[in-house]
Structure formats: structure tokens, C-alpha cells
CSV table of C-alpha atoms in Angstrom, one decimal:
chain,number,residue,atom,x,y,z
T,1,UNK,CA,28.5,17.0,0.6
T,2,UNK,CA,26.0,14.0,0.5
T,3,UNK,CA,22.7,14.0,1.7
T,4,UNK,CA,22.5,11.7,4.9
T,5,UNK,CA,19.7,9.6,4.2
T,6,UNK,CA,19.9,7.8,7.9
T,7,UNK,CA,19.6,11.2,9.4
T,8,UNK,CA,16.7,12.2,7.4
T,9,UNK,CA,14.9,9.0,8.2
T,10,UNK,CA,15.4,9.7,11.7
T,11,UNK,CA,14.1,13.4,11.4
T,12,UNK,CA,10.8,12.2,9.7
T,13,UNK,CA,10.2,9.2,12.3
T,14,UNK,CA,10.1,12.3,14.9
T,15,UNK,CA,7.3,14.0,13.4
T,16,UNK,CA,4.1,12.2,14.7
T,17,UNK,CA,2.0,11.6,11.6
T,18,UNK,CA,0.1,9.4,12.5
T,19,UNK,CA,-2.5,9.0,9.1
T,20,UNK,CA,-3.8,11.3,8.8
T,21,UNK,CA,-1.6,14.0,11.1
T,22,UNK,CA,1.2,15.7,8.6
T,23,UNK,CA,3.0,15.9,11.7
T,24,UNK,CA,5.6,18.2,9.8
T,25,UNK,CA,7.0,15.8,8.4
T,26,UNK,CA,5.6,16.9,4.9
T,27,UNK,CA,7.2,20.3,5.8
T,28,UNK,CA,10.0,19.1,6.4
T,29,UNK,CA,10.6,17.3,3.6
T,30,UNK,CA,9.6,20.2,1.5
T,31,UNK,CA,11.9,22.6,3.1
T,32,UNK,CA,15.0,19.8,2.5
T,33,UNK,CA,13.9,19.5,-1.3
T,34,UNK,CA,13.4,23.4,-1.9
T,35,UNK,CA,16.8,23.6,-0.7
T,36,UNK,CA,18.3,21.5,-3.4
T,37,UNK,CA,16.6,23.1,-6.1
T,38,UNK,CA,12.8,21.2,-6.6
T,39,UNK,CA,10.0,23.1,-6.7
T,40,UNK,CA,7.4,21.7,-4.0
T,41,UNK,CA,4.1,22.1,-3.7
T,42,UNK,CA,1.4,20.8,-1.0
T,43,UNK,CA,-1.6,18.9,-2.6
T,44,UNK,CA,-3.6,18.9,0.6
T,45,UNK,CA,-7.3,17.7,-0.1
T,46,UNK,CA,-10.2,16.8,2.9
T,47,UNK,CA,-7.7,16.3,5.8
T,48,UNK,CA,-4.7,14.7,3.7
T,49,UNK,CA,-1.9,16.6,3.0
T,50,UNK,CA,0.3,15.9,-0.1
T,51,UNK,CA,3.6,17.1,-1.5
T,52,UNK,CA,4.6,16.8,-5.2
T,53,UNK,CA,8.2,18.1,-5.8
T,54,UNK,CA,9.9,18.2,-9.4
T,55,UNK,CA,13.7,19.0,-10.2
T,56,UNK,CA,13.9,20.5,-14.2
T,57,UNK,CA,11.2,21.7,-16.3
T,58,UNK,CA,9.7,18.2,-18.0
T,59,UNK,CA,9.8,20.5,-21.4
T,60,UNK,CA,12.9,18.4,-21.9
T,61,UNK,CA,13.8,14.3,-21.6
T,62,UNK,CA,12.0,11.9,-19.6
T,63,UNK,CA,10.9,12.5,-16.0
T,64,UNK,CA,11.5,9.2,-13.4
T,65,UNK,CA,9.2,9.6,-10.2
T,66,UNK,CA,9.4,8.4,-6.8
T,67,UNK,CA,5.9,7.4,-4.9
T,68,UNK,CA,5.7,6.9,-1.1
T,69,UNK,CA,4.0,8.1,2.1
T,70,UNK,CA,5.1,9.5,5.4
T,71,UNK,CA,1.7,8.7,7.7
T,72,UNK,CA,2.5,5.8,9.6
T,73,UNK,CA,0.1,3.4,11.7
T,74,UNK,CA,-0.8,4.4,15.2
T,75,UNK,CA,2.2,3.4,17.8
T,76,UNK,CA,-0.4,1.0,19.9
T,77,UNK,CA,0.8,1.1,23.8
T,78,UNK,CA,3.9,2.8,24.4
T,79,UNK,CA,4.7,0.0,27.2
T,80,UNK,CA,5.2,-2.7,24.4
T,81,UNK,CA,8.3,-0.3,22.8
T,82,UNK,CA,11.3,-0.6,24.5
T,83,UNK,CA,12.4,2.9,22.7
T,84,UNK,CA,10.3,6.2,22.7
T,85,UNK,CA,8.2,5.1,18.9
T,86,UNK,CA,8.7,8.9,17.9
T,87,UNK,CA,12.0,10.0,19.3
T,88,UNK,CA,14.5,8.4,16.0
T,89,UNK,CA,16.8,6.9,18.5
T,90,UNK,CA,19.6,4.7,16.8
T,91,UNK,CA,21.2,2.3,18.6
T,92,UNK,CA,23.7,-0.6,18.0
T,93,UNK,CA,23.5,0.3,13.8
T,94,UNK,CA,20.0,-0.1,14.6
T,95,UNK,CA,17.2,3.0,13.6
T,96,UNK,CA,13.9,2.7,16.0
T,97,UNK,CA,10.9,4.1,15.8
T,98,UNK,CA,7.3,4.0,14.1
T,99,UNK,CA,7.8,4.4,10.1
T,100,UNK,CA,11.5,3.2,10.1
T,101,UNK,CA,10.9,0.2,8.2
T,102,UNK,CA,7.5,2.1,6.7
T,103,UNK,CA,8.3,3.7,5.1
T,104,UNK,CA,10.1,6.8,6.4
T,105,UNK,CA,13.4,5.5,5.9
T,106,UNK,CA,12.6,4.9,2.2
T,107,UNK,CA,11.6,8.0,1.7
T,108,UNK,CA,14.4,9.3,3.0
T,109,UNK,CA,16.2,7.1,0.7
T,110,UNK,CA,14.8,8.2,-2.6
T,111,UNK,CA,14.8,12.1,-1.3
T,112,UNK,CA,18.5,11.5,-0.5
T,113,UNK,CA,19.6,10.3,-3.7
T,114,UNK,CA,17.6,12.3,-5.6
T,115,UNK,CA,19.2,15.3,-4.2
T,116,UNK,CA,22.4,14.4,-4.4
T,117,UNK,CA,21.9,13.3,-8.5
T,118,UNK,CA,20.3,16.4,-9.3
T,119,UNK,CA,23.1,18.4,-7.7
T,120,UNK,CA,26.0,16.0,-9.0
T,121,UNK,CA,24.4,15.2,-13.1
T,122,UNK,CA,22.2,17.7,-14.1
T,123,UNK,CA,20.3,14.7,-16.1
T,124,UNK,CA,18.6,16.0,-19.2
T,125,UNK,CA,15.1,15.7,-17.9
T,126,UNK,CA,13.3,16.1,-14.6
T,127,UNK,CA,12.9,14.0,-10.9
T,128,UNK,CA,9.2,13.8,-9.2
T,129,UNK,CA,9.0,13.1,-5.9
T,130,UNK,CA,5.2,12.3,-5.0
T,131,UNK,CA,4.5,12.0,-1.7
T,132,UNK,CA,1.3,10.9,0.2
T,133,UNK,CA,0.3,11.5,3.8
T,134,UNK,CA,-3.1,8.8,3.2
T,135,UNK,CA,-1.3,5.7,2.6
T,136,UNK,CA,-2.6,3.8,5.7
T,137,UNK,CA,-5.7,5.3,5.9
T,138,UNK,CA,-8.2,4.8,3.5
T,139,UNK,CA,-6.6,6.2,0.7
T,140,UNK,CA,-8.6,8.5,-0.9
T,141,UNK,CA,-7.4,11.9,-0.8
T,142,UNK,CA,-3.5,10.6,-1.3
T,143,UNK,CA,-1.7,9.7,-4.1
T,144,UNK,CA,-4.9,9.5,-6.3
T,145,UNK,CA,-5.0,13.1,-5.2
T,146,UNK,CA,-1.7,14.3,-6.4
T,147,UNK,CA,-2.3,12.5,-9.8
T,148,UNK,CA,-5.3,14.2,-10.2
T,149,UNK,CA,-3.5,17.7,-9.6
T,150,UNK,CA,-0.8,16.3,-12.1
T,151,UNK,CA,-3.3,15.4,-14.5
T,152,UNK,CA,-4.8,19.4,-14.1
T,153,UNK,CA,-1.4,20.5,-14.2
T,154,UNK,CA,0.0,19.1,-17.2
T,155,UNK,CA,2.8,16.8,-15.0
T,156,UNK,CA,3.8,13.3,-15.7
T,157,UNK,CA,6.0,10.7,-15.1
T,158,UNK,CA,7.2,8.5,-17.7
T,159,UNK,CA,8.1,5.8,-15.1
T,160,UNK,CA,7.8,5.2,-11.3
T,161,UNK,CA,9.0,3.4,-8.5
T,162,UNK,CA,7.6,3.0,-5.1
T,163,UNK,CA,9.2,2.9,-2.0
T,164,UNK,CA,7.6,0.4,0.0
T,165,UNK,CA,9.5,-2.4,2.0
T,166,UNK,CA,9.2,-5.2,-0.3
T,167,UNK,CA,11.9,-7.5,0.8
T,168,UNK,CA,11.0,-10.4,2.7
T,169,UNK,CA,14.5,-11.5,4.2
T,170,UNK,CA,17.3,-9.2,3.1
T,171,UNK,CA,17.9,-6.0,1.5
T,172,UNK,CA,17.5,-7.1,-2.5
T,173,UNK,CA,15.1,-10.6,-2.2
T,174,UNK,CA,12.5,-9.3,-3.8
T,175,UNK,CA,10.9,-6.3,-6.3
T,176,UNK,CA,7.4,-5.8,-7.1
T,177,UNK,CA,6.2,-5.8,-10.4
T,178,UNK,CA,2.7,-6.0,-9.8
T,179,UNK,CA,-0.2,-6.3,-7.4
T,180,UNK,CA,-3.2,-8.8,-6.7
T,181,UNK,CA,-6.8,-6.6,-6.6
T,182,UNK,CA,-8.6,-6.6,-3.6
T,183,UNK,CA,-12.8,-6.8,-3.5
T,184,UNK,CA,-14.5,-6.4,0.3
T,185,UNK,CA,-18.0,-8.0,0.0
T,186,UNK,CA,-20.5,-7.2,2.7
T,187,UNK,CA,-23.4,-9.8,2.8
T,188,UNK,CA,-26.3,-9.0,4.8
T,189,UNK,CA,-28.9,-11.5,6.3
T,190,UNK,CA,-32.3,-10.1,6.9
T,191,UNK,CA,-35.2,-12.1,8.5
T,192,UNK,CA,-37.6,-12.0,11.5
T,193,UNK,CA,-36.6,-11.7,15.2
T,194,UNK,CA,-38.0,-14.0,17.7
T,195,UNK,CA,-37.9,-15.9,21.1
T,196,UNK,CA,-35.3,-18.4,21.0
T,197,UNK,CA,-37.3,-21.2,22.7
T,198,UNK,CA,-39.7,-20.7,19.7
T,199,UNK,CA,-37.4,-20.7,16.4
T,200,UNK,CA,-40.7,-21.8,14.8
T,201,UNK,CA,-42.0,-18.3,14.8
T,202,UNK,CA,-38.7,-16.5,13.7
T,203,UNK,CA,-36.6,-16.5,10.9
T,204,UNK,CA,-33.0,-17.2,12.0
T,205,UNK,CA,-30.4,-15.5,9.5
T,206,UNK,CA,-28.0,-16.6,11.1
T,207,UNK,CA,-27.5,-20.0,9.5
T,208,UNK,CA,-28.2,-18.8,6.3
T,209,UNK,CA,-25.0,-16.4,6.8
T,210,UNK,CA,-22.8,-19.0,8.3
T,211,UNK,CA,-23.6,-21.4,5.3
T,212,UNK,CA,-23.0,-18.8,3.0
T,213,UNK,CA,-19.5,-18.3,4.2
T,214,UNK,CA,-18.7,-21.6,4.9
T,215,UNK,CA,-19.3,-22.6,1.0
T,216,UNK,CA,-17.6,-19.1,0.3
T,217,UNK,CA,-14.4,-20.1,2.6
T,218,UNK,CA,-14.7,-23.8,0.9
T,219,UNK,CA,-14.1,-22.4,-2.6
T,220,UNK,CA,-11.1,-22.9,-4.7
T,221,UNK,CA,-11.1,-20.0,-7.0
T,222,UNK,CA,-8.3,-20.8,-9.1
T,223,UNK,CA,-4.6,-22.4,-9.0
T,224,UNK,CA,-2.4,-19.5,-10.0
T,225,UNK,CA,-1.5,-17.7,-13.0
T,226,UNK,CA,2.2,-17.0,-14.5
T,227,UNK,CA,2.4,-13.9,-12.9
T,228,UNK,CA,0.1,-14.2,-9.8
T,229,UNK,CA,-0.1,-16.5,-6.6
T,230,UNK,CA,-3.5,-18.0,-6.2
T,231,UNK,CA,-6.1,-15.8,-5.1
T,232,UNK,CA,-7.7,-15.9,-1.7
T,233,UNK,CA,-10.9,-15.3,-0.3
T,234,UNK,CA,-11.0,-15.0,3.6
T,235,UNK,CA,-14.1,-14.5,5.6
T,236,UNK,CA,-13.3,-11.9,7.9
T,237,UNK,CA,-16.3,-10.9,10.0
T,238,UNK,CA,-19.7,-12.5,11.2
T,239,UNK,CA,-21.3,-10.0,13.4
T,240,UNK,CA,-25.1,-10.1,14.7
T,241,UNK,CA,-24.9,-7.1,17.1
T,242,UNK,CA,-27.1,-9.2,19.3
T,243,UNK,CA,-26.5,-8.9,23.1
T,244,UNK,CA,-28.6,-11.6,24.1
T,245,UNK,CA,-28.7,-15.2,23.8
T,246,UNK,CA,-31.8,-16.0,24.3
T,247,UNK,CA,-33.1,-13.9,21.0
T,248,UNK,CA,-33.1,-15.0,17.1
T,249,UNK,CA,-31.5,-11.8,15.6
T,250,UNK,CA,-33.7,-10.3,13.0
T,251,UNK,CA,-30.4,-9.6,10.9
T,252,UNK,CA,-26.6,-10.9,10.6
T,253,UNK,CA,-23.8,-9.4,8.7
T,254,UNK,CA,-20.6,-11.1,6.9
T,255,UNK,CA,-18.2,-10.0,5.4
T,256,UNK,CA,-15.8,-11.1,3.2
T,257,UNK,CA,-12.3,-10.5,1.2
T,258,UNK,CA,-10.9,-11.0,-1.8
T,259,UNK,CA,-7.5,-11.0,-3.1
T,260,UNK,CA,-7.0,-12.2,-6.8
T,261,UNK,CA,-5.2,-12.3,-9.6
T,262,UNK,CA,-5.4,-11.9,-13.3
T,263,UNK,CA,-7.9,-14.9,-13.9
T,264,UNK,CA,-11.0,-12.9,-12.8
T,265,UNK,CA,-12.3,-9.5,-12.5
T,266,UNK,CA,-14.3,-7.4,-10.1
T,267,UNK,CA,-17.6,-8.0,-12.4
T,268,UNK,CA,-17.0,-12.0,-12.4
T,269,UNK,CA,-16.3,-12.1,-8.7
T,270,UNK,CA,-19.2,-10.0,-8.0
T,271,UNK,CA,-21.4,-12.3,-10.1
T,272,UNK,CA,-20.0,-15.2,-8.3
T,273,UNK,CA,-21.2,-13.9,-4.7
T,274,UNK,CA,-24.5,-13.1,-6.2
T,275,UNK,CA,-25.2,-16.6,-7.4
T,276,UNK,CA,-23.6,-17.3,-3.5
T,277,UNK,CA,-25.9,-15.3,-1.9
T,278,UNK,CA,-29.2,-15.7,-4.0
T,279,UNK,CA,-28.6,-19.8,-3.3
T,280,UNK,CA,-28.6,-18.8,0.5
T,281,UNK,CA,-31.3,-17.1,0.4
T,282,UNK,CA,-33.9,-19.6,-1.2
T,283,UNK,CA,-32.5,-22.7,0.8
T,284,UNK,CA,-33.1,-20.4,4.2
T,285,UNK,CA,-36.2,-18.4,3.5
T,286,UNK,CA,-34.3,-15.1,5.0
T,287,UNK,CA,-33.4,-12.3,2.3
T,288,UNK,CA,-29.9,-11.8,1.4
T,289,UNK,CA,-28.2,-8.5,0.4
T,290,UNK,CA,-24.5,-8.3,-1.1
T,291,UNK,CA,-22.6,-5.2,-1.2
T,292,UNK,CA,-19.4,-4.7,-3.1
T,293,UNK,CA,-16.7,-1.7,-1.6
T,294,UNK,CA,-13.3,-1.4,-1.5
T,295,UNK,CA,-12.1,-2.5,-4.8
T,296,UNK,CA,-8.9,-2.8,-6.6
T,297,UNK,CA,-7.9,-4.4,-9.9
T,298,UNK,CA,-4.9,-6.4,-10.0
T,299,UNK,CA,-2.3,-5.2,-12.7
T,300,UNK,CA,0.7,-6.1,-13.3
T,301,UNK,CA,4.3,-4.5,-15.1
T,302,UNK,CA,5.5,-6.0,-18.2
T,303,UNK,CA,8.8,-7.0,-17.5
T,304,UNK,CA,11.2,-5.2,-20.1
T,305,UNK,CA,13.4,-1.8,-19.4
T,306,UNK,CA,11.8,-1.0,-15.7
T,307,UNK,CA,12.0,-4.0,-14.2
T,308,UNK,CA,15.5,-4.6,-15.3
T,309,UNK,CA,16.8,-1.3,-14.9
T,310,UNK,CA,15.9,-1.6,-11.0
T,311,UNK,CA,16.8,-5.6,-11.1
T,312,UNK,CA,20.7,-4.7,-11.9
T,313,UNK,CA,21.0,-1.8,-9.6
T,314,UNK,CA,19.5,-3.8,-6.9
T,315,UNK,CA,21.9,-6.6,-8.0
T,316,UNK,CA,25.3,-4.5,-8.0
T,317,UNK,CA,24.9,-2.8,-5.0
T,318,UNK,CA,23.3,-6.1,-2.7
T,319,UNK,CA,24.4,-8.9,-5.0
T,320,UNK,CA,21.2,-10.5,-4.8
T,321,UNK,CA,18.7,-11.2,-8.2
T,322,UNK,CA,15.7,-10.0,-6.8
T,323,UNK,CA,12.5,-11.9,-7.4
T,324,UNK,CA,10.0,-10.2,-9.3
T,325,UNK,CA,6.7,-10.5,-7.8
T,326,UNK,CA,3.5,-9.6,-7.4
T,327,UNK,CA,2.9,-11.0,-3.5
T,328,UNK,CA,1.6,-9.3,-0.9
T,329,UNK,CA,-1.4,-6.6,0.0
T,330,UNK,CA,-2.2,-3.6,-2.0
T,331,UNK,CA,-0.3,-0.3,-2.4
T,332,UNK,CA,-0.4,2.8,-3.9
T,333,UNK,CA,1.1,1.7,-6.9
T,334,UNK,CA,-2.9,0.5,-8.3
T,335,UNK,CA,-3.3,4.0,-8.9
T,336,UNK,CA,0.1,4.7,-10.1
T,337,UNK,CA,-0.4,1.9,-13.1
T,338,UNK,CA,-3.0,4.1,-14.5
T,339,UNK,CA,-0.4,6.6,-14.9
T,340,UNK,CA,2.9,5.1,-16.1
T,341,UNK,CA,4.6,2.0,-15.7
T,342,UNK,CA,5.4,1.3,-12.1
T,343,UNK,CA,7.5,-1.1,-10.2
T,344,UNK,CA,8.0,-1.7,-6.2
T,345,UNK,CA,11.4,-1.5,-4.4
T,346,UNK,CA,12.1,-1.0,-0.9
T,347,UNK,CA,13.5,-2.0,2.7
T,348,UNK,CA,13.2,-5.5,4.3
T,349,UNK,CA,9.3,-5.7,6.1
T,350,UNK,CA,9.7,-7.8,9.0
T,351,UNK,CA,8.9,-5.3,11.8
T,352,UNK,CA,6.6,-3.1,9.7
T,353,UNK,CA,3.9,-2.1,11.6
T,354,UNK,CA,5.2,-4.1,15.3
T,355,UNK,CA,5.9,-2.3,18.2
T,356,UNK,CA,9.8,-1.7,17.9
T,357,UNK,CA,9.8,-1.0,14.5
T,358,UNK,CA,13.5,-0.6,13.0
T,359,UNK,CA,16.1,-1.3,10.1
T,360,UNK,CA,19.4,-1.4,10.3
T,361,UNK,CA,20.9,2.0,9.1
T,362,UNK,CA,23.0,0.4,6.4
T,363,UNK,CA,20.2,-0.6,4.9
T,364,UNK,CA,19.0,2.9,4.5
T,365,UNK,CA,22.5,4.0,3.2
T,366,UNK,CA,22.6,1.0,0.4
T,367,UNK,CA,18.9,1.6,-0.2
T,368,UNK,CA,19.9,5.0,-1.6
T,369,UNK,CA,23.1,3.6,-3.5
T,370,UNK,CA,20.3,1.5,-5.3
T,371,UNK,CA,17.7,4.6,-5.9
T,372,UNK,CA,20.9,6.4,-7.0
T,373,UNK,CA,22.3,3.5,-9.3
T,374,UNK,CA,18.8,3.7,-10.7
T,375,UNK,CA,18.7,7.5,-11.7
T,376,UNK,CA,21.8,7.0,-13.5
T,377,UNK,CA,21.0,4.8,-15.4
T,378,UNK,CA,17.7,5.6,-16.3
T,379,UNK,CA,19.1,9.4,-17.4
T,380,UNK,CA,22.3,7.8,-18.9
């Protein structure tokens, strides 16, 4: 009999993990997957908990992995749902509820045809399922986690595909195939506090910071590569923690973000905000400190047998060609690339994150003809 993948989707959107609860749905999932013949095990580090599940032994063929995550973002105000955000409800062809577009529904996608291959082919080789509960959060004790245990462990992957929603329209618009980096600078002003009747006897940092990211914001860093959109650098915060307006702060605090492509690197970008900030700071007399956290290199997949592997299964079961690209925010695949060769296919986005999140269930049931049409013929 086949796995239900619409039923399992619902299932997981009623355990409340919110990142970074487990919320059972973890257990669940293991307890679905030991059923059908993978060995599980939990990869729970700090207050993350993982699962990584294999079918076959990997002494034999090649081993194709899943990657996704089943901690969603916080519901917000239940008064803006019009359906209970953890009760699964389905109605009109329509599943509701917080993770259903991410990424529960994918998950139970890939689990669903996995289970049902395994069970049905007996492929000469073995099936990973990785599984994160720190995907929204901040990512540090998730899937870098369970490829650190793999790494210990002597378990690989030969190739991956992650589950996220990466269609912007309809099921089978777009793949991923790569991923811009991401760089979060922090700039910090520091100068002398004062009366503001007598800016004379202060040293405002406050200008010095709002020039700084103004000629930041101004910047054209480049106009695209062949793989990547151009990047962007957003100022996203100006903050003086100063309650009163009649005071010159003594400090002032910006921050900024980067998304780019394959024309720079961390080490140039970060170079570039130094000669930013050490401008800034002898044109203003204040002392400027920069910062650099959050980072991610872009990468991206070669196209060759991955990408068109999952290209034609997409394209038989939706008819569409998807795009390949490398749009968007950042996912767990960054770490994945270290790894193996990686690509990106999932459900439509619209609603991801939005109160009312949904996707229609035949979606969920093509989405794991796709992952299906992609084990065969990656084993064939």
C-alpha cells in the first residue's frame, strides 16, 4: 500500500515545533521510517534535535539523500488564521496550517517516496534522509550537526536534494542550483555625549553612521554574473538606544546586509566596508568599529547529471522546464555543498511563513511522484 504523503504532512503540521521545539514531530517521523526498514537515529546537540535515517548499508552503490527541516516559524496571532495553525485541517483540496508550504509537506513528500521505493526496488545502494529541527533558527546545531556526526560516522551522500519550496508560481517553475552568500556587517559609531543645544562640545556619531550607510546603500556592487542575480546590500538597522531628544548620543549602531554572488568574497567585501568605515571616520572625527557575523559563501552546482536528473522528473510529472537558479535567501544547502553536490526542489512559496499558510494537497501528492521519479532514476 502507498505511503500517504498528504496525511503525513498533516500529522507533522500538528506537532508544534516551533524552532527550536521537536514538537514530536522528529519522533514521529522516526517511528514512520523505522517502520519501513531505515535505521534512525536522533542527532540532538545544544537544544536542537536531529534525525538522520539510512535505508541499505552504503558498503554497496551510491547513496542519494534528502535534506530538510520540520521547525517552523512562530504562528504570530492566532486571530489573523482563519484555521487552528497546528490542527492539519484540509479543506476544499486545500492543506492549512504552519509548515504546510515549509516545509512539512515536503518532508513528507521525500519520506513518502522514499518509503515506498525502498519497499517496491530494493535499489543497489542506500537512501539518507537528514533531517533538521534548526532551520529557522540560527542554524547552528542543525544540519551542520548531522554532517558532522556523518563525518564521525563514516556516512555520506554521493548527492543531495533539499526540500525547500522553491517554486515561485506553480509546482515545477523553478530548481535551485545554487545560492547567493550572505555577510551581516555591524558598524558601530563611537564619540562623545553631549547637550543638544551645544553640539559644539559633543561628538555626534550619528551623522557619521547615517553617511556611512547612505554611501553604503548608494553602491552598485556589481551587474550580475552567468549564474547569479546582482548582489544586494540593504541597510537594515540604525539604532542609537537614545531615549531622549534633547541628548547627542555618545554611540550609534548600523547594520548592514549583504547578499552576493560569485564576483566577490567574504575577504573583499569585508575590505570594502573597512575602507567605508575608516573614510567615515576621519571626515567625522568619531571612531568607527566594523564587525563581520553571519556569513555564508555563495556556491553554486555545476549543471551536468543532478541538475538534469531532477530537471526531467520535474518535467514529466508537471510538464514544466524548470528554471535553474540560484535566487532567493540562504538555506541549508551552504553546508550541504561542502559535502556532495546539492540541488534545491520543492513546493510553490507564496504563503510560506503568512498566517494561513497552505498548499494544495495535489501538490504534495505530485511532489512525491517527482522525488520518486527521481530515485529511480538516479538507482536505475
Amino acid at each position: 500500500m502507498a505511503t500517504d504523503p498528504v496525511q503525513l504532512a498533516a500529522d507533522l503540521i500538528r506537532c508544534p515545533s516551533v524552532t527550536p521545539e521537536e514538537g514530536g514531530a522528529l519522533t514521529l517521523l522516526a517511528h514512520v521510517l523505522s517502520n519501513a526498514g531505515f535505521a534512525c537515529t536522533r542527532i540532538d546537540r545544544g537544544d536542537v534535535c536531529n534525525l538522520f535515517a539510512r535505508w541499505g548499508s552504503g558498503a554497496a552503490g551510491r547513496t542519494f539523500g534528502f535534506n530538510g527541516h520540520t521547525d517552523v516559524v512562530p504562528a504570530g496571532d492566532p486571530a489573523n488564521w482563519s484555521v487552528d495553525p497546528f490542527a492539519g485541517e484540509i479543506r476544499g483540496g486545500i492543506l492549512y496550517g504552519r509548515g504546510a508550504s515549509d516545509m512539512k509537506s515536503a518532508v513528507a513528500a521525500f519520506a513518502a517516496a522514499a518509503i515506498d521505493f525502498v519497499g517496491t526496488a530494493r535499489p543497489e545502494g542506500s537512501v539518507v534522509l537528514a533531517i533538521t529541527g534548526d532551520e529557522e533558527g540560527d542554524a547552528i546545531h542543525g544540519t551542520r550537526s548531522i554532517l558532522d556526526w556523518m563525518d564521525a560516522n563514516g556516512e555520506r551522500m554521493d548527492h543531495c536534494l533539499v526540500g525547500e519550496p522553491t517554486c515561485p508560481g506553480e509546482l515545477g517553475d523553478m530548481m535551485k542550483i545554487g545560492r547567493r552568500g550572505s555577510l551581516t556587517a555591524l558598524f558601530t559609531a563611537t564619540g562623545e555625549q553631549g547637550h543638544s543645544a551645544y553640539p559644539h562640545r559633543a561628538r555626534n556619531p550619528v551623522p557619521a553612521i547615517a553617511r556611512l550607510a547612505a554611501s553604503l546603500a548608494s553602491r552598485e556592487l556589481d551587474g550580475g554574473t552567468r549564474d547569479f542575480e546582482p548582489s544586494t546590500l540593504a541597510v537594515t538597522a540604525i539604532e542609537t538606544g537614545n531615549p531622549a531628544s534633547n541628548v547627542i548620543p555618545a554611540s550609534c549602531r548600523a547594520v548592514v546586509n549583504v547578499r552576493f554572488n560569485d564576483a566577490h568574497s567574504v575577504e573583499c567585501l569585508e575590505s570594502l566596508m573597512r575602507r567605508e568605515a575608516d573614510a567615515a571616520a576621519r571626515s567625522s572625527g568619531v571612531d568607527l568599529d566594523l564587525k563581520i557575523k553571519q556569513v555564508s559563501e555563495c556556491f553554486v552546482t555545476p549543471r551536468g547529471m543532478l541538475t538534469d536528473l531532477v530537471a526531467a522528473a520535474v518535467e514529466a510529472e508537471t510538464g514544466r522546464c524548470p528554471e535553474l537558479s540560484t535566487s532567493g535567501g540562504t538555506s541549508d544547502a551552504r553546508f550541504i555543498r561542502h559535502h556532495c553536490p546539492v540541488v534545491e526542489f520543492g513546493l510553490v512559496g507564496r504563503t510560506m511563513h503568512q498566517a494561513d499558510e497552505c498548499v494544495e494537497v495535489d501538490q504534495i501528492r505530485r511532489l512525491k511522484a517527482i522525488y520518486g521519479r527521481i530515485l529511480d532514476g538516479y538507482f536505475a
